[in-house]
Amino acid sequence: MKILMLNTNFRRSGESGPVTRELCRQLAIEGIPSIGDNAFRGLPRFEQIDGFRVWRTPAIRKRPDLCRTHEMASFLLGAIPRAFRLVKENRYDVIHCHFIIPTGPLGWLLSRRFRIPC
């Protein structure tokens, strides 16, 4: 089963990043989950971790502990083309979103366009 996880806080301690990482690590045993994340200073745009893939989207987020509305919007705008491309290339079975905003609208859009459960 291929799962697309959408999370703007992957790799940040004390938030949803550790939860997402462990979910993906466990699920990688069964399939190949992928994560769409927010690019943040010093993090690579792509990496393979514990059997799953992470793609990061450029955004204007400045602080790891705070994300303002316009920073979330920049993630959403940057993530749409990449997410469309990933879904076409990987044919995911399900989309899993962390946070209602900004990943929820992206998951909903992908779900509607490609008929993938979200």
mmCIF file of N, CA and C in Angstrom:
data_model
loop_
_atom_site.group_PDB
_atom_site.id
_atom_site.type_symbol
_atom_site.label_atom_id
_atom_site.label_comp_id
_atom_site.label_asym_id
_atom_site.label_seq_id
_atom_site.Cartn_x
_atom_site.Cartn_y
_atom_site.Cartn_z
ATOM 1 N N MET A 1 0.841 -1.175 0.000
ATOM 2 C CA MET A 1 0.000 0.000 0.000
ATOM 3 C C MET A 1 0.885 1.236 0.000
ATOM 4 N N LYS A 2 0.573 2.180 -0.869
ATOM 5 C CA LYS A 2 1.332 3.431 -0.928
ATOM 6 C C LYS A 2 0.524 4.538 -0.264
ATOM 7 N N ILE A 3 1.173 5.227 0.656
ATOM 8 C CA ILE A 3 0.525 6.266 1.444
ATOM 9 C C ILE A 3 1.278 7.577 1.259
ATOM 10 N N LEU A 4 0.526 8.624 0.979
ATOM 11 C CA LEU A 4 1.109 9.963 0.940
ATOM 12 C C LEU A 4 0.741 10.659 2.242
ATOM 13 N N MET A 5 1.752 10.982 3.039
ATOM 14 C CA MET A 5 1.546 11.710 4.285
ATOM 15 C C MET A 5 1.880 13.172 4.023
ATOM 16 N N LEU A 6 1.000 14.048 4.446
ATOM 17 C CA LEU A 6 1.237 15.480 4.300
ATOM 18 C C LEU A 6 1.396 16.082 5.686
ATOM 19 N N ASN A 7 2.547 16.697 5.923
ATOM 20 C CA ASN A 7 2.851 17.259 7.232
ATOM 21 C C ASN A 7 3.835 18.402 7.051
ATOM 22 N N THR A 8 3.503 19.562 7.529
ATOM 23 C CA THR A 8 4.412 20.709 7.409
ATOM 24 C C THR A 8 5.418 20.785 8.553
ATOM 25 N N ASN A 9 5.374 19.849 9.474
ATOM 26 C CA ASN A 9 6.277 19.886 10.633
ATOM 27 C C ASN A 9 7.105 18.624 10.795
ATOM 28 N N PHE A 10 7.363 17.905 9.743
ATOM 29 C CA PHE A 10 8.180 16.712 9.856
ATOM 30 C C PHE A 10 9.587 17.120 10.257
ATOM 31 N N ARG A 11 10.187 16.361 11.173
ATOM 32 C CA ARG A 11 11.541 16.580 11.682
ATOM 33 C C ARG A 11 11.617 17.611 12.790
ATOM 34 N N ARG A 12 10.529 18.179 13.208
ATOM 35 C CA ARG A 12 10.583 19.141 14.294
ATOM 36 C C ARG A 12 10.259 18.404 15.589
ATOM 37 N N SER A 13 11.091 18.568 16.567
ATOM 38 C CA SER A 13 10.866 17.858 17.830
ATOM 39 C C SER A 13 9.716 18.493 18.607
ATOM 40 N N GLY A 14 9.003 17.682 19.354
ATOM 41 C CA GLY A 14 7.944 18.178 20.208
ATOM 42 C C GLY A 14 6.636 18.440 19.492
ATOM 43 N N GLU A 15 6.583 18.212 18.193
ATOM 44 C CA GLU A 15 5.350 18.427 17.446
ATOM 45 C C GLU A 15 4.969 17.128 16.763
ATOM 46 N N SER A 16 4.328 17.220 15.628
ATOM 47 C CA SER A 16 3.844 16.017 14.948
ATOM 48 C C SER A 16 4.941 15.277 14.189
ATOM 49 N N GLY A 17 6.103 15.873 14.030
ATOM 50 C CA GLY A 17 7.184 15.235 13.290
ATOM 51 C C GLY A 17 7.565 13.855 13.809
ATOM 52 N N PRO A 18 7.823 13.716 15.106
ATOM 53 C CA PRO A 18 8.175 12.389 15.619
ATOM 54 C C PRO A 18 7.055 11.358 15.435
ATOM 55 N N VAL A 19 5.802 11.790 15.562
ATOM 56 C CA VAL A 19 4.677 10.877 15.359
ATOM 57 C C VAL A 19 4.634 10.421 13.904
ATOM 58 N N THR A 20 4.770 11.378 12.985
ATOM 59 C CA THR A 20 4.757 11.052 11.559
ATOM 60 C C THR A 20 5.917 10.137 11.206
ATOM 61 N N ARG A 21 7.068 10.428 11.746
ATOM 62 C CA ARG A 21 8.243 9.599 11.454
ATOM 63 C C ARG A 21 8.024 8.154 11.894
ATOM 64 N N GLU A 22 7.500 7.958 13.104
ATOM 65 C CA GLU A 22 7.277 6.598 13.592
ATOM 66 C C GLU A 22 6.182 5.893 12.782
ATOM 67 N N LEU A 23 5.120 6.603 12.441
ATOM 68 C CA LEU A 23 4.082 6.013 11.577
ATOM 69 C C LEU A 23 4.692 5.536 10.265
ATOM 70 N N CYS A 24 5.481 6.395 9.645
ATOM 71 C CA CYS A 24 6.097 6.032 8.366
ATOM 72 C C CYS A 24 7.085 4.889 8.519
ATOM 73 N N ARG A 25 7.839 4.899 9.592
ATOM 74 C CA ARG A 25 8.807 3.824 9.817
ATOM 75 C C ARG A 25 8.084 2.485 9.925
ATOM 76 N N GLN A 26 6.990 2.456 10.679
ATOM 77 C CA GLN A 26 6.222 1.220 10.835
ATOM 78 C C GLN A 26 5.545 0.821 9.531
ATOM 79 N N LEU A 27 4.979 1.791 8.831
ATOM 80 C CA LEU A 27 4.278 1.499 7.582
ATOM 81 C C LEU A 27 5.233 1.106 6.453
ATOM 82 N N ALA A 28 6.470 1.560 6.536
ATOM 83 C CA ALA A 28 7.443 1.219 5.501
ATOM 84 C C ALA A 28 7.688 -0.282 5.443
ATOM 85 N N ILE A 29 7.383 -0.975 6.518
ATOM 86 C CA ILE A 29 7.512 -2.433 6.535
ATOM 87 C C ILE A 29 6.521 -3.047 5.550
ATOM 88 N N GLU A 30 5.336 -2.434 5.431
ATOM 89 C CA GLU A 30 4.281 -2.949 4.559
ATOM 90 C C GLU A 30 4.287 -2.335 3.163
ATOM 91 N N GLY A 31 4.674 -1.101 3.054
ATOM 92 C CA GLY A 31 4.626 -0.400 1.772
ATOM 93 C C GLY A 31 5.649 0.712 1.763
ATOM 94 N N ILE A 32 5.433 1.681 0.913
ATOM 95 C CA ILE A 32 6.378 2.785 0.833
ATOM 96 C C ILE A 32 5.629 4.098 1.008
ATOM 97 N N PRO A 33 5.526 4.569 2.245
ATOM 98 C CA PRO A 33 4.885 5.872 2.422
ATOM 99 C C PRO A 33 5.815 6.992 1.975
ATOM 100 N N SER A 34 5.242 8.107 1.641
ATOM 101 C CA SER A 34 5.987 9.301 1.284
ATOM 102 C C SER A 34 5.460 10.460 2.115
ATOM 103 N N ILE A 35 6.314 11.423 2.368
ATOM 104 C CA ILE A 35 5.910 12.580 3.149
ATOM 105 C C ILE A 35 6.121 13.836 2.336
ATOM 106 N N GLY A 36 5.115 14.685 2.316
ATOM 107 C CA GLY A 36 5.267 16.024 1.779
ATOM 108 C C GLY A 36 5.483 16.951 2.963
ATOM 109 N N ASP A 37 6.572 17.678 2.990
ATOM 110 C CA ASP A 37 6.941 18.485 4.147
ATOM 111 C C ASP A 37 7.274 19.898 3.701
ATOM 112 N N ASN A 38 7.432 20.770 4.667
ATOM 113 C CA ASN A 38 7.807 22.151 4.472
ATOM 114 C C ASN A 38 9.333 22.252 4.447
ATOM 115 N N ALA A 39 9.902 22.807 3.390
ATOM 116 C CA ALA A 39 11.354 22.994 3.368
ATOM 117 C C ALA A 39 11.719 24.039 4.412
ATOM 118 N N PHE A 40 12.699 23.760 5.210
ATOM 119 C CA PHE A 40 13.118 24.683 6.253
ATOM 120 C C PHE A 40 14.633 24.734 6.249
ATOM 121 N N ARG A 41 15.171 25.844 6.676
ATOM 122 C CA ARG A 41 16.621 26.047 6.641
ATOM 123 C C ARG A 41 17.441 24.796 6.905
ATOM 124 N N GLY A 42 18.320 24.472 5.956
ATOM 125 C CA GLY A 42 19.266 23.398 6.156
ATOM 126 C C GLY A 42 18.754 21.994 5.890
ATOM 127 N N LEU A 43 17.464 21.830 5.661
ATOM 128 C CA LEU A 43 16.936 20.493 5.378
ATOM 129 C C LEU A 43 16.971 20.230 3.878
ATOM 130 N N PRO A 44 17.364 19.034 3.476
ATOM 131 C CA PRO A 44 17.412 18.728 2.046
ATOM 132 C C PRO A 44 16.015 18.681 1.439
ATOM 133 N N ARG A 45 15.906 18.959 0.151
ATOM 134 C CA ARG A 45 14.610 18.928 -0.539
ATOM 135 C C ARG A 45 14.070 17.511 -0.665
ATOM 136 N N PHE A 46 14.945 16.525 -0.687
ATOM 137 C CA PHE A 46 14.534 15.128 -0.773
ATOM 138 C C PHE A 46 15.477 14.297 0.082
ATOM 139 N N GLU A 47 14.926 13.305 0.763
ATOM 140 C CA GLU A 47 15.766 12.331 1.449
ATOM 141 C C GLU A 47 15.001 11.040 1.685
ATOM 142 N N GLN A 48 15.755 9.979 1.840
ATOM 143 C CA GLN A 48 15.212 8.664 2.148
ATOM 144 C C GLN A 48 15.575 8.377 3.601
ATOM 145 N N ILE A 49 14.545 8.067 4.419
ATOM 146 C CA ILE A 49 14.764 7.829 5.853
ATOM 147 C C ILE A 49 14.045 6.551 6.253
ATOM 148 N N ASP A 50 14.736 5.622 6.865
ATOM 149 C CA ASP A 50 14.103 4.414 7.427
ATOM 150 C C ASP A 50 13.123 3.735 6.476
ATOM 151 N N GLY A 51 13.402 3.733 5.190
ATOM 152 C CA GLY A 51 12.539 3.039 4.231
ATOM 153 C C GLY A 51 11.417 3.867 3.643
ATOM 154 N N PHE A 52 11.351 5.156 3.966
ATOM 155 C CA PHE A 52 10.341 6.005 3.341
ATOM 156 C C PHE A 52 11.003 7.257 2.767
ATOM 157 N N ARG A 53 10.274 7.925 1.878
ATOM 158 C CA ARG A 53 10.808 9.092 1.174
ATOM 159 C C ARG A 53 10.174 10.371 1.696
ATOM 160 N N VAL A 54 10.982 11.422 1.739
ATOM 161 C CA VAL A 54 10.519 12.733 2.182
ATOM 162 C C VAL A 54 10.815 13.750 1.082
ATOM 163 N N TRP A 55 9.770 14.452 0.656
ATOM 164 C CA TRP A 55 9.916 15.562 -0.284
ATOM 165 C C TRP A 55 9.539 16.837 0.442
ATOM 166 N N ARG A 56 10.372 17.852 0.303
ATOM 167 C CA ARG A 56 10.094 19.115 0.974
ATOM 168 C C ARG A 56 9.778 20.205 -0.049
ATOM 169 N N THR A 57 8.809 21.018 0.296
ATOM 170 C CA THR A 57 8.331 22.090 -0.566
ATOM 171 C C THR A 57 8.870 23.426 -0.067
ATOM 172 N N PRO A 58 9.431 24.229 -0.953
ATOM 173 C CA PRO A 58 9.876 25.558 -0.530
ATOM 174 C C PRO A 58 8.694 26.383 -0.009
ATOM 175 N N ALA A 59 8.919 27.093 1.058
ATOM 176 C CA ALA A 59 7.912 27.974 1.646
ATOM 177 C C ALA A 59 8.650 29.092 2.371
ATOM 178 N N ILE A 60 7.917 30.101 2.784
ATOM 179 C CA ILE A 60 8.569 31.255 3.417
ATOM 180 C C ILE A 60 8.567 31.179 4.940
ATOM 181 N N ARG A 61 8.335 30.015 5.485
ATOM 182 C CA ARG A 61 8.316 29.858 6.946
ATOM 183 C C ARG A 61 9.683 30.194 7.519
ATOM 184 N N LYS A 62 9.678 31.034 8.551
ATOM 185 C CA LYS A 62 10.933 31.504 9.130
ATOM 186 C C LYS A 62 11.314 30.821 10.430
ATOM 187 N N ARG A 63 10.316 30.414 11.220
ATOM 188 C CA ARG A 63 10.602 29.827 12.523
ATOM 189 C C ARG A 63 10.043 28.409 12.607
ATOM 190 N N PRO A 64 10.792 27.490 13.222
ATOM 191 C CA PRO A 64 10.283 26.121 13.343
ATOM 192 C C PRO A 64 9.170 25.971 14.377
ATOM 193 N N ASP A 65 9.050 26.929 15.294
ATOM 194 C CA ASP A 65 8.058 26.820 16.364
ATOM 195 C C ASP A 65 6.803 27.648 16.121
ATOM 196 N N LEU A 66 6.716 28.338 14.993
ATOM 197 C CA LEU A 66 5.579 29.200 14.708
ATOM 198 C C LEU A 66 5.355 29.258 13.203
ATOM 199 N N CYS A 67 4.105 29.132 12.799
ATOM 200 C CA CYS A 67 3.791 29.213 11.373
ATOM 201 C C CYS A 67 2.575 30.126 11.205
ATOM 202 N N ARG A 68 2.782 31.231 10.564
ATOM 203 C CA ARG A 68 1.711 32.206 10.354
ATOM 204 C C ARG A 68 0.900 31.854 9.102
ATOM 205 N N THR A 69 -0.256 32.492 8.983
ATOM 206 C CA THR A 69 -1.180 32.188 7.885
ATOM 207 C C THR A 69 -0.517 32.344 6.517
ATOM 208 N N HIS A 70 0.194 33.431 6.292
ATOM 209 C CA HIS A 70 0.823 33.635 4.983
ATOM 210 C C HIS A 70 1.931 32.605 4.722
ATOM 211 N N GLU A 71 2.567 32.110 5.781
ATOM 212 C CA GLU A 71 3.581 31.073 5.610
ATOM 213 C C GLU A 71 2.924 29.740 5.241
ATOM 214 N N MET A 72 1.768 29.454 5.850
ATOM 215 C CA MET A 72 1.018 28.247 5.485
ATOM 216 C C MET A 72 0.550 28.330 4.033
ATOM 217 N N ALA A 73 0.099 29.514 3.633
ATOM 218 C CA ALA A 73 -0.353 29.704 2.255
ATOM 219 C C ALA A 73 0.794 29.477 1.272
ATOM 220 N N SER A 74 1.995 29.905 1.625
ATOM 221 C CA SER A 74 3.136 29.703 0.724
ATOM 222 C C SER A 74 3.461 28.219 0.576
ATOM 223 N N PHE A 75 3.301 27.457 1.673
ATOM 224 C CA PHE A 75 3.488 26.006 1.573
ATOM 225 C C PHE A 75 2.455 25.409 0.626
ATOM 226 N N LEU A 76 1.203 25.782 0.815
ATOM 227 C CA LEU A 76 0.119 25.229 0.001
ATOM 228 C C LEU A 76 0.343 25.527 -1.473
ATOM 229 N N LEU A 77 0.675 26.768 -1.809
ATOM 230 C CA LEU A 77 0.906 27.132 -3.208
ATOM 231 C C LEU A 77 2.092 26.371 -3.808
ATOM 232 N N GLY A 78 3.147 26.210 -3.032
ATOM 233 C CA GLY A 78 4.317 25.477 -3.518
ATOM 234 C C GLY A 78 4.101 23.980 -3.591
ATOM 235 N N ALA A 79 3.241 23.458 -2.714
ATOM 236 C CA ALA A 79 3.044 22.008 -2.639
ATOM 237 C C ALA A 79 2.104 21.472 -3.715
ATOM 238 N N ILE A 80 1.187 22.276 -4.204
ATOM 239 C CA ILE A 80 0.196 21.781 -5.164
ATOM 240 C C ILE A 80 0.847 21.150 -6.394
ATOM 241 N N PRO A 81 1.733 21.851 -7.124
ATOM 242 C CA PRO A 81 2.314 21.215 -8.323
ATOM 243 C C PRO A 81 3.130 19.958 -8.006
ATOM 244 N N ARG A 82 3.908 20.005 -6.920
ATOM 245 C CA ARG A 82 4.722 18.845 -6.551
ATOM 246 C C ARG A 82 3.836 17.667 -6.150
ATOM 247 N N ALA A 83 2.798 17.933 -5.375
ATOM 248 C CA ALA A 83 1.895 16.865 -4.927
ATOM 249 C C ALA A 83 1.179 16.231 -6.120
ATOM 250 N N PHE A 84 0.732 17.036 -7.068
ATOM 251 C CA PHE A 84 0.094 16.493 -8.271
ATOM 252 C C PHE A 84 1.056 15.562 -8.993
ATOM 253 N N ARG A 85 2.297 15.996 -9.138
ATOM 254 C CA ARG A 85 3.307 15.186 -9.826
ATOM 255 C C ARG A 85 3.575 13.885 -9.058
ATOM 256 N N LEU A 86 3.708 13.967 -7.734
ATOM 257 C CA LEU A 86 3.959 12.774 -6.931
ATOM 258 C C LEU A 86 2.808 11.771 -7.042
ATOM 259 N N VAL A 87 1.579 12.265 -6.990
ATOM 260 C CA VAL A 87 0.420 11.374 -7.080
ATOM 261 C C VAL A 87 0.379 10.692 -8.446
ATOM 262 N N LYS A 88 0.667 11.428 -9.501
ATOM 263 C CA LYS A 88 0.675 10.827 -10.847
ATOM 264 C C LYS A 88 1.772 9.769 -10.971
ATOM 265 N N GLU A 89 2.936 10.047 -10.402
ATOM 266 C CA GLU A 89 4.073 9.121 -10.501
ATOM 267 C C GLU A 89 3.928 7.896 -9.603
ATOM 268 N N ASN A 90 3.310 8.046 -8.447
ATOM 269 C CA ASN A 90 3.315 6.978 -7.444
ATOM 270 C C ASN A 90 1.984 6.275 -7.232
ATOM 271 N N ARG A 91 0.919 6.823 -7.737
ATOM 272 C CA ARG A 91 -0.405 6.198 -7.610
ATOM 273 C C ARG A 91 -0.676 5.743 -6.170
ATOM 274 N N TYR A 92 -0.788 6.695 -5.282
ATOM 275 C CA TYR A 92 -1.014 6.410 -3.865
ATOM 276 C C TYR A 92 -2.391 5.796 -3.641
ATOM 277 N N ASP A 93 -2.482 4.970 -2.625
ATOM 278 C CA ASP A 93 -3.749 4.335 -2.252
ATOM 279 C C ASP A 93 -4.539 5.187 -1.268
ATOM 280 N N VAL A 94 -3.835 5.989 -0.487
ATOM 281 C CA VAL A 94 -4.498 6.814 0.525
ATOM 282 C C VAL A 94 -3.629 8.039 0.814
ATOM 283 N N ILE A 95 -4.294 9.117 1.223
ATOM 284 C CA ILE A 95 -3.607 10.345 1.623
ATOM 285 C C ILE A 95 -3.899 10.565 3.102
ATOM 286 N N HIS A 96 -2.847 10.806 3.871
ATOM 287 C CA HIS A 96 -2.986 11.037 5.311
ATOM 288 C C HIS A 96 -2.485 12.445 5.607
ATOM 289 N N CYS A 97 -3.346 13.301 6.136
ATOM 290 C CA CYS A 97 -2.978 14.692 6.425
ATOM 291 C C CYS A 97 -2.803 14.914 7.915
ATOM 292 N N HIS A 98 -1.746 15.608 8.261
ATOM 293 C CA HIS A 98 -1.565 16.099 9.627
ATOM 294 C C HIS A 98 -1.909 17.579 9.578
ATOM 295 N N PHE A 99 -2.748 18.014 10.460
ATOM 296 C CA PHE A 99 -3.203 19.401 10.542
ATOM 297 C C PHE A 99 -4.304 19.678 9.511
ATOM 298 N N ILE A 100 -5.290 20.422 9.953
ATOM 299 C CA ILE A 100 -6.371 20.818 9.054
ATOM 300 C C ILE A 100 -5.853 21.854 8.064
ATOM 301 N N ILE A 101 -5.051 22.775 8.547
ATOM 302 C CA ILE A 101 -4.489 23.829 7.703
ATOM 303 C C ILE A 101 -2.978 23.748 7.826
ATOM 304 N N PRO A 102 -2.213 23.725 6.770
ATOM 305 C CA PRO A 102 -2.563 23.853 5.370
ATOM 306 C C PRO A 102 -2.684 22.521 4.617
ATOM 307 N N THR A 103 -2.371 21.404 5.286
ATOM 308 C CA THR A 103 -2.353 20.144 4.534
ATOM 309 C C THR A 103 -3.743 19.603 4.226
ATOM 310 N N GLY A 104 -4.743 19.957 5.020
ATOM 311 C CA GLY A 104 -6.112 19.494 4.770
ATOM 312 C C GLY A 104 -6.639 19.898 3.399
ATOM 313 N N PRO A 105 -6.561 21.187 3.034
ATOM 314 C CA PRO A 105 -7.019 21.573 1.693
ATOM 315 C C PRO A 105 -6.237 20.891 0.576
ATOM 316 N N LEU A 106 -4.946 20.691 0.781
ATOM 317 C CA LEU A 106 -4.148 19.992 -0.226
ATOM 318 C C LEU A 106 -4.603 18.544 -0.356
ATOM 319 N N GLY A 107 -4.797 17.871 0.762
ATOM 320 C CA GLY A 107 -5.290 16.497 0.731
ATOM 321 C C GLY A 107 -6.654 16.399 0.076
ATOM 322 N N TRP A 108 -7.543 17.333 0.409
ATOM 323 C CA TRP A 108 -8.885 17.355 -0.185
ATOM 324 C C TRP A 108 -8.804 17.534 -1.699
ATOM 325 N N LEU A 109 -7.957 18.472 -2.140
ATOM 326 C CA LEU A 109 -7.796 18.726 -3.575
ATOM 327 C C LEU A 109 -7.281 17.477 -4.297
ATOM 328 N N LEU A 110 -6.277 16.845 -3.734
ATOM 329 C CA LEU A 110 -5.724 15.623 -4.336
ATOM 330 C C LEU A 110 -6.757 14.498 -4.337
ATOM 331 N N SER A 111 -7.482 14.384 -3.243
ATOM 332 C CA SER A 111 -8.513 13.350 -3.133
ATOM 333 C C SER A 111 -9.594 13.528 -4.187
ATOM 334 N N ARG A 112 -10.049 14.751 -4.356
ATOM 335 C CA ARG A 112 -11.096 15.026 -5.352
ATOM 336 C C ARG A 112 -10.593 14.813 -6.774
ATOM 337 N N ARG A 113 -9.402 15.310 -7.056
ATOM 338 C CA ARG A 113 -8.872 15.258 -8.428
ATOM 339 C C ARG A 113 -8.506 13.833 -8.849
ATOM 340 N N PHE A 114 -7.909 13.068 -7.937
ATOM 341 C CA PHE A 114 -7.396 11.739 -8.281
ATOM 342 C C PHE A 114 -8.204 10.597 -7.686
ATOM 343 N N ARG A 115 -9.260 10.927 -6.964
ATOM 344 C CA ARG A 115 -10.143 9.909 -6.347
ATOM 345 C C ARG A 115 -9.371 8.960 -5.440
ATOM 346 N N ILE A 116 -8.631 9.558 -4.537
ATOM 347 C CA ILE A 116 -7.868 8.811 -3.550
ATOM 348 C C ILE A 116 -8.480 9.116 -2.184
ATOM 349 N N PRO A 117 -8.761 8.119 -1.382
ATOM 350 C CA PRO A 117 -9.304 8.386 -0.042
ATOM 351 C C PRO A 117 -8.343 9.245 0.779
ATOM 352 N N CYS A 118 -8.923 10.152 1.533
ATOM 353 C CA CYS A 118 -8.111 11.069 2.346
ATOM 354 C C CYS A 118 -8.632 11.043 3.765
#
